[in-house]
């Protein structure tokens, strides 16, 4: 850690499988695929499944760029710390700010996935009403999500060893369940693959035809394959992180693509009746297909595995948000930084940050408690913020490549991963992909942001206005206040500055960038 200007305060105990499990559990194919399958199918029908390989290719380009950076800078708050070494202080702070907010919102939306599965597993989990009322679904989802976030807060606050142990066991169960589910659904296939080449009337009436509804349905895939940077965000707690983190990032996104894609493929091919309205309904979806195909005990067993997946996904998202808050706070880049960056001396984990993240994640749920479309709204906004934060890394990285300042000249350290001559084209594709998906996701479509009454213009444009407010408000907060206090807090600073000086030609720090070894004796 001296190399990056910090002292080692977190518990370095995560091994190779636990690092891989962190990335897999954040992506969580069983959580994401089962949570939004109904949405993608209701928008574009069976052919929406083509969005899965498209999203994978785009996200793989981003993951490859991140793997290079993880091989150089395996530090907590990965995206924030990478941007800090690639771009100006404002854009790097925004990268961390946007990912922190998106992780908090994603924590709530992931925990909400319990509402789609638990009542189908046992009707006793429907605490609010009987599920038929206009707000029963959303209100009960908030109750279940709040309970889950409370449990996640306690586990993450206790220590990284407990969190990673539970996470690793959960991911093992999730992977085994995914493989068995693929085999079970494959055994019950009732139709051929031609169904994926038929539009079945979807897109009629849309200005762009099927392509228009396909872009909307693609959100269901775009929601799943992100968060692979979590493996690097836990780098300070990982053994041999420069080699472990890049491999974990690439393995996580690849394994998720393969298993998730096969579940989608065989789920659609095995569905007894694709015209059944339950297949495209929030309280049906892929869970309904599994129960219909596999029946009683087997179907219930797989639903139980989905619950396990949601639990470990919640833990991973919470853990990533904690590391981002901790990373920014120890640089004195957040209000109340000294408190938020405090590490428990016994458990060696940012306990205060864990509790604050948990409380903040519940707030958006309570605000949207009477909103039946709570899933798609929260999911959409959190994904937009994540794609924007990723762009704040891939764009400056591309600029460095064009200036021939990346890969870094020999600085005495061995990179854990390097793309070589493929770096430039991969980076270009990563930027183009990120920009295209950001536009697609923030597009104020009524199908996403205003799908149920009351149909108000401010609801439809709510996503655009919220994202704009977060970006502009964050930039003003940094420019007017935060940047004047930036510097590593004394209790987190390395005893000896290890970074090369700004006069070293190998260290091309932007004028506004914060040197990692800048130390503040007191906050403010």
C-alpha positions as a printed NumPy array, in Angstrom:
array([[  0.   ,   0.   ,   0.   ],
       [  2.994,   2.32 ,   0.47 ],
       [  3.27 ,   2.367,  -3.32 ],
       [ -0.063,   4.2  ,  -3.485],
       [  0.568,   6.53 ,  -0.547],
       [ -1.609,   4.696,   1.994],
       [ -1.009,   2.618,   5.078],
       [ -2.52 ,  -0.88 ,   5.286],
       [ -5.574,  -0.566,   7.55 ],
       [ -7.95 ,  -3.164,   6.092],
       [ -7.74 ,  -6.916,   6.648],
       [ -5.872,  -8.59 ,   3.756],
       [ -7.413, -12.058,   3.887],
       [ -9.276, -12.601,   0.587],
       [ -8.061, -15.481,  -1.582],
       [ -8.488, -16.22 ,  -5.295],
       [-11.921, -17.848,  -5.136],
       [-13.282, -15.221,  -2.735],
       [-12.082, -12.474,  -5.1  ],
       [-13.749, -14.206,  -8.056],
       [-16.868, -14.758,  -5.94 ],
       [-17.082, -11.038,  -5.146],
       [-17.311, -10.18 ,  -8.856],
       [-19.713, -13.03 ,  -9.63 ],
       [-22.005, -12.234,  -6.707],
       [-22.242,  -8.554,  -7.684],
       [-23.175,  -9.508, -11.252],
       [-25.297, -12.356,  -9.816],
       [-26.872, -14.005, -12.837],
       [-29.655, -15.656, -10.847],
       [-30.587, -12.325,  -9.257],
       [-30.44 , -10.194, -12.384],
       [-31.785, -12.661, -14.945],
       [-34.703, -13.672, -12.745],
       [-35.414, -10.121, -11.558],
       [-35.851,  -8.473, -14.96 ],
       [-36.575, -11.345, -17.35 ],
       [-40.258, -10.396, -17.262],
       [-39.401,  -6.848, -18.333],
       [-37.231,  -7.819, -21.304],
       [-39.73 , -10.451, -22.431],
       [-42.729,  -8.12 , -22.101],
       [-40.957,  -5.499, -24.229],
       [-39.497,  -7.581, -27.079],
       [-40.575, -11.191, -26.611],
       [-38.192, -14.16 , -26.932],
       [-35.885, -12.277, -29.314],
       [-34.889,  -9.934, -26.471],
       [-32.434, -12.702, -25.498],
       [-30.127, -11.46 , -28.3  ],
       [-29.366,  -8.473, -26.067],
       [-27.483, -10.826, -23.723],
       [-24.474, -11.571, -26.016],
       [-24.496,  -7.966, -27.267],
       [-24.245,  -6.589, -23.725],
       [-21.567,  -9.162, -22.89 ],
       [-19.322,  -8.122, -25.776],
       [-19.653,  -4.459, -24.842],
       [-19.048,  -5.045, -21.155],
       [-16.123,  -7.372, -21.908],
       [-14.393,  -4.434, -23.603],
       [-14.855,  -2.397, -20.419],
       [-13.77 ,  -5.335, -18.243],
       [-10.546,  -5.731, -20.226],
       [ -9.704,  -2.059, -19.655],
       [-10.495,  -2.463, -15.97 ],
       [ -8.349,  -5.593, -15.762],
       [ -5.355,  -3.568, -16.976],
       [ -5.998,  -0.904, -14.368],
       [ -6.581,  -3.495, -11.624],
       [ -3.21 ,  -4.994, -12.508],
       [ -1.629,  -1.613, -11.717],
       [ -3.843,  -0.147,  -9.005],
       [ -5.653,  -2.814,  -6.916],
       [ -6.943,  -0.239,  -4.433],
       [-10.269,   0.184,  -2.596],
       [-12.784,   2.258,  -4.527],
       [-11.291,   0.984,  -7.778],
       [-13.051,   3.235, -10.321],
       [-12.409,   6.353,  -8.213],
       [ -8.729,   5.568,  -7.68 ],
       [ -8.208,   4.662, -11.333],
       [ -9.781,   7.91 , -12.518],
       [ -7.65 ,   9.798,  -9.997],
       [ -4.534,   8.599, -11.805],
       [ -5.909,   9.185, -15.301],
       [ -7.868,  12.437, -15.196],
       [ -8.476,  15.731, -13.424],
       [ -9.581,  16.038,  -9.826],
       [-13.13 ,  17.002, -10.811],
       [-13.772,  14.089, -13.161],
       [-12.117,  11.55 , -10.854],
       [-14.194,  12.757,  -7.912],
       [-17.319,  12.556, -10.082],
       [-16.426,   8.971, -11.05 ],
       [-16.381,   7.996,  -7.394],
       [-19.431,  10.114,  -6.534],
       [-21.591,   8.618,  -9.312],
       [-20.549,   5.04 ,  -8.557],
       [-21.141,   5.561,  -4.849],
       [-24.672,   6.862,  -5.43 ],
       [-25.419,   4.165,  -8.008],
       [-24.209,   1.445,  -5.627],
       [-26.485,   2.773,  -2.89 ],
       [-29.461,   2.737,  -5.271],
       [-28.436,  -0.663,  -6.673],
       [-28.306,  -2.048,  -3.137],
       [-31.968,  -1.187,  -2.706],
       [-33.044,  -2.446,  -6.127],
       [-31.168,  -5.758,  -5.68 ],
       [-32.761,  -6.332,  -2.277],
       [-36.146,  -5.654,  -3.903],
       [-35.621,  -8.796,  -6.003],
       [-36.706, -10.808,  -2.969],
       [-40.275,  -9.652,  -3.679],
       [-40.245, -11.426,  -7.048],
       [-39.148, -14.747,  -5.551],
       [-40.062, -15.121,  -1.861],
       [-43.906, -14.835,  -2.228],
       [-43.752, -17.441,  -5.02 ],
       [-41.702, -19.668,  -2.733],
       [-44.195, -19.278,   0.133],
       [-47.218, -16.997,   0.196],
       [-46.515, -16.174,   3.842],
       [-43.77 , -13.813,   2.672],
       [-46.455, -11.475,   1.305],
       [-46.736,  -9.419,   4.49 ],
       [-48.647,  -6.504,   2.919],
       [-52.081,  -7.392,   1.565],
       [-52.607, -10.477,  -0.567],
       [-50.589,  -9.282,  -3.577],
       [-53.604,  -8.195,  -5.62 ],
       [-53.791,  -4.572,  -4.444],
       [-52.24 ,  -1.821,  -6.602],
       [-49.492,  -1.148,  -4.039],
       [-49.149,  -4.563,  -2.37 ],
       [-46.254,  -5.582,  -4.63 ],
       [-44.185,  -2.413,  -4.11 ],
       [-44.898,  -1.998,  -0.393],
       [-44.132,  -5.62 ,   0.46 ],
       [-40.984,  -5.399,  -1.642],
       [-39.818,  -2.445,   0.449],
       [-40.446,  -4.397,   3.662],
       [-38.446,  -7.414,   2.451],
       [-35.672,  -5.22 ,   1.039],
       [-35.347,  -3.257,   4.285],
       [-34.969,  -6.481,   6.272],
       [-32.341,  -7.738,   3.81 ],
       [-30.359,  -4.482,   3.9  ],
       [-30.381,  -4.568,   7.708],
       [-28.932,  -8.087,   7.691],
       [-26.334,  -7.068,   5.076],
       [-25.32 ,  -4.067,   7.195],
       [-24.699,  -6.257,  10.236],
       [-22.649,  -8.807,   8.26 ],
       [-20.531,  -6.19 ,   6.447],
       [-19.959,  -4.251,   9.659],
       [-18.746,  -7.386,  11.438],
       [-15.786,  -7.921,   9.116],
       [-14.645,  -8.876,   5.627],
       [-13.843, -12.474,   6.637],
       [-17.445, -13.199,   7.584],
       [-18.778, -11.403,   4.513],
       [-16.475, -13.223,   2.07 ],
       [-17.081, -16.585,   3.745],
       [-20.859, -16.225,   3.381],
       [-20.402, -14.764,  -0.095],
       [-18.164, -17.61 ,  -1.284],
       [-20.562, -20.272,   0.001],
       [-23.486, -18.445,  -1.611],
       [-21.688, -18.103,  -4.953],
       [-20.79 , -21.81 ,  -4.889],
       [-24.471, -22.632,  -4.334],
       [-25.47 , -20.156,  -7.059],
       [-23.072, -21.631,  -9.634],
       [-24.12 , -25.22 ,  -8.886],
       [-27.79 , -24.226,  -9.027],
       [-27.26 , -22.391, -12.325],
       [-25.617, -25.442, -13.921],
       [-28.363, -27.783, -12.65 ],
       [-31.053, -25.346, -13.797],
       [-29.546, -25.198, -17.289],
       [-29.54 , -29.02 , -17.46 ],
       [-33.088, -29.287, -16.106],
       [-34.514, -26.692, -18.475],
       [-32.553, -28.163, -21.388],
       [-34.143, -31.556, -20.668],
       [-37.628, -30.031, -20.938],
       [-37.181, -28.071, -24.181],
       [-40.452, -28.003, -26.165],
       [-39.607, -25.73 , -29.125],
       [-36.758, -24.976, -31.504],
       [-34.426, -21.958, -31.674],
       [-36.443, -20.383, -34.509],
       [-38.444, -18.572, -31.801],
       [-35.466, -16.234, -31.309],
       [-35.717, -15.09 , -34.935],
       [-39.387, -14.088, -34.781],
       [-40.708, -10.715, -33.659],
       [-44.191, -12.105, -32.923],
       [-45.799,  -8.709, -33.385],
       [-43.574,  -6.933, -30.859],
       [-42.648,  -3.454, -32.023],
       [-45.865,  -2.742, -33.866],
       [-46.769,   0.882, -33.281],
       [-43.267,   1.82 , -32.144],
       [-41.569,   4.508, -34.272],
       [-38.47 ,   2.324, -34.654],
       [-40.387,  -0.931, -35.006],
       [-38.898,  -4.008, -33.326],
       [-35.527,  -2.296, -32.953],
       [-37.198,   0.316, -30.744],
       [-38.657,  -2.206, -28.311],
       [-35.465,  -4.293, -28.464],
       [-33.485,  -1.307, -27.162],
       [-35.908,  -1.059, -24.256],
       [-35.793,  -4.781, -23.53 ],
       [-31.981,  -4.708, -23.629],
       [-32.088,  -2.937, -20.268],
       [-32.904,  -6.313, -18.709],
       [-29.479,  -7.582, -19.846],
       [-27.651,  -4.312, -19.241],
       [-28.817,  -4.392, -15.644],
       [-27.065,  -7.71 , -14.964],
       [-23.556,  -7.464, -16.369],
       [-21.88 ,  -4.739, -14.356],
       [-20.095,  -4.536, -11.015],
       [-17.232,  -6.78 , -12.093],
       [-14.84 ,  -4.088, -10.767],
       [-15.809,  -5.245,  -7.245],
       [-12.992,  -7.803,  -7.373],
       [-10.519,  -4.915,  -7.622],
       [-12.358,  -2.694,  -5.15 ],
       [-11.565,  -5.381,  -2.57 ],
       [ -7.921,  -5.322,  -3.731],
       [ -6.579,  -3.961,  -0.46 ],
       [ -8.038,  -7.018,   1.254],
       [ -6.908,  -9.529,  -1.411],
       [ -3.724, -11.597,  -1.438],
       [ -1.46 , -10.919,  -4.442],
       [ -4.08 ,  -8.482,  -5.842],
       [ -2.201,  -7.32 ,  -8.953],
       [ -2.492, -10.811, -10.407],
       [ -5.649, -12.004,  -8.651],
       [ -7.959,  -9.023,  -9.346],
       [ -7.602,  -8.867, -13.18 ],
       [ -8.255, -12.592, -13.521],
       [-11.226, -12.378, -11.152],
       [-12.762,  -9.523, -13.191],
       [-12.534, -11.384, -16.506],
       [-13.583, -14.741, -15.096],
       [-16.583, -13.214, -13.33 ],
       [-17.999, -11.508, -16.421],
       [-17.324, -14.548, -18.65 ],
       [-18.835, -17.107, -16.269],
       [-21.88 , -14.895, -15.796],
       [-22.357, -14.579, -19.566],
       [-22.154, -18.31 , -20.204],
       [-24.433, -19.49 , -17.41 ],
       [-26.88 , -16.583, -17.648],
       [-27.127, -16.965, -21.418],
       [-27.861, -20.682, -21.164],
       [-30.566, -20.063, -18.546],
       [-32.209, -17.519, -20.852],
       [-31.893, -19.812, -23.866],
       [-33.326, -22.959, -22.303],
       [-35.834, -21.063, -20.159],
       [-37.507, -19.649, -23.261],
       [-37.243, -22.935, -25.172],
       [-38.738, -24.891, -22.257],
       [-41.603, -22.518, -21.368],
       [-44.905, -24.405, -21.753],
       [-46.71 , -21.393, -23.225],
       [-44.95 , -18.206, -24.309],
       [-48.295, -16.47 , -24.773],
       [-49.086, -16.888, -21.074],
       [-49.35 , -13.308, -19.671],
       [-47.596, -14.478, -16.501],
       [-44.329, -14.872, -18.431],
       [-44.171, -11.1  , -18.959],
       [-45.603, -10.164, -15.552],
       [-43.594,  -8.88 , -12.531],
       [-45.076, -11.571, -10.296],
       [-44.387, -14.316, -12.851],
       [-41.447, -14.117, -15.24 ],
       [-38.731, -16.732, -15.305],
       [-39.76 , -17.928, -11.841],
       [-43.157, -18.834, -13.278],
       [-41.472, -20.78 , -16.105],
       [-39.268, -22.71 , -13.656],
       [-42.229, -23.622, -11.44 ],
       [-44.323, -24.613, -14.468],
       [-41.596, -26.762, -16.015],
       [-40.039, -28.396, -12.968],
       [-43.076, -28.471, -10.728],
       [-43.441, -28.578,  -6.938],
       [-40.365, -29.473,  -4.874],
       [-37.765, -29.1  ,  -7.647],
       [-39.085, -25.726,  -8.742],
       [-39.23 , -24.526,  -5.124],
       [-35.651, -25.712,  -4.556],
       [-34.391, -23.612,  -7.455],
       [-36.349, -20.603,  -6.197],
       [-34.622, -21.065,  -2.836],
       [-31.27 , -20.928,  -4.643],
       [-32.364, -17.67 ,  -6.263],
       [-33.002, -16.274,  -2.79 ],
       [-29.449, -17.287,  -1.826],
       [-28.181, -15.48 ,  -4.928],
       [-30.089, -12.311,  -3.989],
       [-28.637, -12.435,  -0.481],
       [-25.003, -12.718,  -1.616],
       [-25.56 , -10.145,  -4.356],
       [-26.834,  -7.724,  -1.718],
       [-23.752,  -8.422,   0.401],
       [-21.41 ,  -7.806,  -2.551],
       [-23.097,  -4.57 ,  -3.655],
       [-23.025,  -3.342,  -0.063],
       [-19.341,  -4.269,   0.289],
       [-18.43 ,  -2.429,  -2.925],
       [-20.325,   0.689,  -1.826],
       [-18.529,   0.618,   1.536],
       [-15.098,   0.464,  -0.13 ],
       [-15.979,   3.377,  -2.41 ],
       [-17.141,   5.509,   0.504],
       [-14.056,   4.537,   2.509],
       [-11.674,   5.277,  -0.382],
       [-13.113,   8.731,  -0.986],
       [-13.347,   9.542,   2.729],
       [ -9.719,   8.723,   3.53 ],
       [ -8.759,  11.221,   0.806],
       [-10.968,  13.708,   2.706],
       [-13.183,  13.853,  -0.38 ],
       [-16.538,  13.499,   1.385],
       [-18.345,  15.382,   4.144],
       [-17.554,  13.853,   7.572],
       [-14.59 ,  12.058,   6.009],
       [-12.833,  11.268,   9.286],
       [-15.861,   9.405,  10.601],
       [-16.673,   7.632,   7.315],
       [-13.085,   6.424,   6.876],
       [-12.789,   5.093,  10.416],
       [-11.691,   1.444,  10.507],
       [-12.65 ,  -0.735,  13.463],
       [ -9.355,  -1.714,  15.157],
       [-10.512,  -5.271,  15.886],
       [-12.587,  -6.175,  12.822],
       [-10.46 ,  -4.019,  10.485],
       [-13.442,  -2.953,   8.394],
       [-15.085,   0.482,   7.824],
       [-17.972,  -0.077,  10.239],
       [-19.358,   3.468,  10.144],
       [-19.439,   3.428,   6.329],
       [-21.296,   0.087,   6.398],
       [-24.025,   1.506,   8.629],
       [-24.341,   4.785,   6.702],
       [-24.613,   2.935,   3.368],
       [-27.332,   0.69 ,   4.789],
       [-29.395,   3.631,   6.031],
       [-28.995,   5.574,   2.783],
       [-30.033,   2.547,   0.687],
       [-33.399,   2.356,   2.442],
       [-34.272,   6.018,   1.734],
       [-34.974,   5.608,  -2.045],
       [-37.146,   2.607,  -1.212],
       [-39.275,   4.61 ,   1.199],
       [-39.593,   7.473,  -1.308],
       [-40.883,   5.045,  -3.941],
       [-42.995,   2.882,  -1.644],
       [-46.229,   3.848,  -3.45 ],
       [-44.695,   3.469,  -6.921],
       [-45.675,   0.135,  -8.551],
       [-42.908,   0.532, -11.16 ],
       [-40.276,   0.835,  -8.422],
       [-38.11 ,  -1.965,  -9.892],
       [-37.543,  -0.531, -13.338],
       [-37.185,   3.09 , -12.168],
       [-34.531,   2.393,  -9.514],
       [-32.749,  -0.114, -11.759],
       [-32.604,   2.291, -14.695],
       [-31.264,   5.265, -12.736],
       [-28.636,   3.21 , -10.889],
       [-27.396,   1.67 , -14.15 ],
       [-27.151,   5.072, -15.877],
       [-24.952,   6.368, -13.052],
       [-22.751,   3.267, -13.229],
       [-22.242,   3.562, -16.983],
       [-21.377,   7.254, -16.575],
       [-18.815,   6.471, -13.883],
       [-17.28 ,   3.771, -16.089],
       [-17.003,   6.315, -18.921],
       [-15.088,   8.622, -16.59 ],
       [-12.427,   5.899, -16.514],
       [-12.44 ,   4.531, -20.065],
       [-12.45 ,   7.993, -21.746],
       [ -9.348,   9.379, -19.945],
       [ -7.67 ,   5.979, -20.361],
       [ -8.263,   6.241, -24.125],
       [ -6.897,   9.778, -24.102],
       [ -3.732,   8.462, -22.416],
       [ -3.407,   5.769, -25.079],
       [ -3.669,   8.314, -27.902],
       [ -1.003,  10.401, -26.154],
       [  1.152,   7.253, -25.842],
       [  1.19 ,   7.599, -22.049],
       [ -0.494,   4.249, -21.452],
       [  0.596,   1.558, -20.835],
       [  2.9  ,   3.304, -18.354],
       [  6.585,   3.31 , -19.105],
       [  8.706,   1.092, -16.889],
       [  8.099,   2.385, -13.357],
       [  9.797,  -0.472, -11.563],
       [  6.579,  -2.437, -10.884],
       [  5.217,  -5.412, -12.775],
       [  1.681,  -5.019, -14.189],
       [ -0.683,  -7.865, -13.425],
       [ -2.391,  -7.732, -16.837],
       [ -1.699,  -6.002, -20.158],
       [ -3.582,  -6.112, -23.479],
       [ -0.573,  -5.026, -25.541],
       [ -1.435,  -3.977, -29.121],
       [ -5.119,  -4.823, -28.551],
       [ -5.423,  -2.132, -25.91 ],
       [ -6.312,   0.75 , -28.253],
       [ -9.124,  -0.919, -30.28 ],
       [-10.582,  -2.495, -27.139],
       [-10.532,   0.86 , -25.34 ],
       [-12.226,   2.602, -28.303],
       [-14.994,  -0.017, -28.327],
       [-15.386,   0.315, -24.555],
       [-15.953,   4.075, -24.858],
       [-18.376,   3.761, -27.785],
       [-20.291,   1.04 , -26.006],
       [-20.494,   2.994, -22.745],
       [-21.736,   6.133, -24.501],
       [-24.363,   4.237, -26.518],
       [-25.714,   2.38 , -23.481],
       [-25.812,   5.543, -21.366],
       [-27.961,   7.275, -23.995],
       [-30.183,   4.216, -24.352],
       [-30.7  ,   3.881, -20.599],
       [-31.347,   7.552, -19.799],
       [-33.706,   7.994, -22.769],
       [-37.004,   9.195, -21.18 ],
       [-39.225,   6.409, -22.437],
       [-42.625,   6.042, -20.796],
       [-42.193,   2.238, -20.841],
       [-39.437,   2.612, -18.221],
       [-39.926,   5.848, -16.314],
       [-43.693,   6.342, -16.553],
       [-45.217,   2.945, -17.251],
       [-48.125,   3.118, -14.797],
       [-50.546,   5.866, -13.678],
       [-50.28 ,   8.709, -12.902],
       [-48.823,   9.596, -16.286],
       [-46.973,  12.848, -15.586],
       [-44.236,  14.487, -17.687],
       [-41.978,  14.934, -14.667],
       [-42.105,  11.188, -13.997],
       [-41.113,  10.379, -17.574],
       [-38.251,  12.883, -17.452],
       [-37.422,  12.033, -13.851],
       [-34.429,   9.897, -14.813],
       [-32.855,  12.62 , -16.948],
       [-33.492,  15.289, -14.32 ],
       [-32.164,  13.158, -11.481],
       [-28.981,  12.194, -13.332],
       [-28.412,  15.828, -14.387],
       [-28.959,  17.03 , -10.822],
       [-26.54 ,  14.433,  -9.438],
       [-23.825,  15.3  , -11.982],
       [-24.174,  19.099, -11.808],
       [-24.745,  19.136,  -8.056],
       [-21.781,  16.836,  -7.498],
       [-19.5  ,  18.942,  -9.687],
       [-20.502,  22.115,  -7.821],
       [-20.013,  20.434,  -4.449],
       [-16.51 ,  19.395,  -5.438],
       [-15.495,  22.673,  -7.07 ],
       [-16.871,  24.93 ,  -4.341],
       [-15.983,  22.92 ,  -1.247],
       [-14.439,  19.461,  -1.453],
       [-11.388,  20.28 ,  -3.581],
       [-10.184,  22.784,  -0.99 ],
       [ -9.863,  20.064,   1.654],
       [ -8.579,  17.178,  -0.49 ],
       [ -5.659,  15.191,   0.878],
       [ -5.033,  11.814,   2.507],
       [ -6.011,  11.899,   6.177],
       [ -3.017,  11.476,   8.455],
       [ -4.215,   8.185,   9.968],
       [ -4.383,   6.602,   6.501],
       [ -1.218,   8.042,   4.957],
       [  1.857,   5.927,   4.312],
       [  4.816,   6.703,   6.53 ],
       [  7.026,   7.261,   3.458],
       [  5.778,   8.743,   0.183],
       [  6.321,   6.124,  -2.502],
       [  5.059,   7.905,  -5.597],
       [  7.44 ,   9.437,  -8.12 ],
       [  7.581,  13.2  ,  -8.112],
       [  5.62 ,  15.325, -10.544],
       [  8.923,  16.13 , -12.287],
       [  9.378,  12.484, -13.235],
       [  8.428,  12.174, -16.946],
       [  6.833,   8.803, -16.235],
       [  4.326,  10.431, -13.892],
       [  2.063,  12.532, -16.035],
       [ -0.362,  13.74 , -13.386],
       [ -3.031,  16.195, -14.571],
       [ -2.675,  19.684, -13.17 ],
       [ -5.758,  19.311, -11.002],
       [ -5.185,  15.734,  -9.912],
       [ -4.581,  15.052,  -6.238],
       [ -1.234,  13.428,  -5.419],
       [ -1.979,  10.264,  -3.498],
       [  0.667,  11.102,  -0.895],
       [ -0.77 ,  14.518,  -0.011],
       [ -1.486,  14.378,   3.708],
       [ -3.905,  16.336,   5.864],
       [ -3.215,  16.422,   9.566],
       [ -6.782,  17.449,  10.33 ],
       [-10.055,  17.349,   8.444],
       [-11.12 ,  20.534,   6.617]])
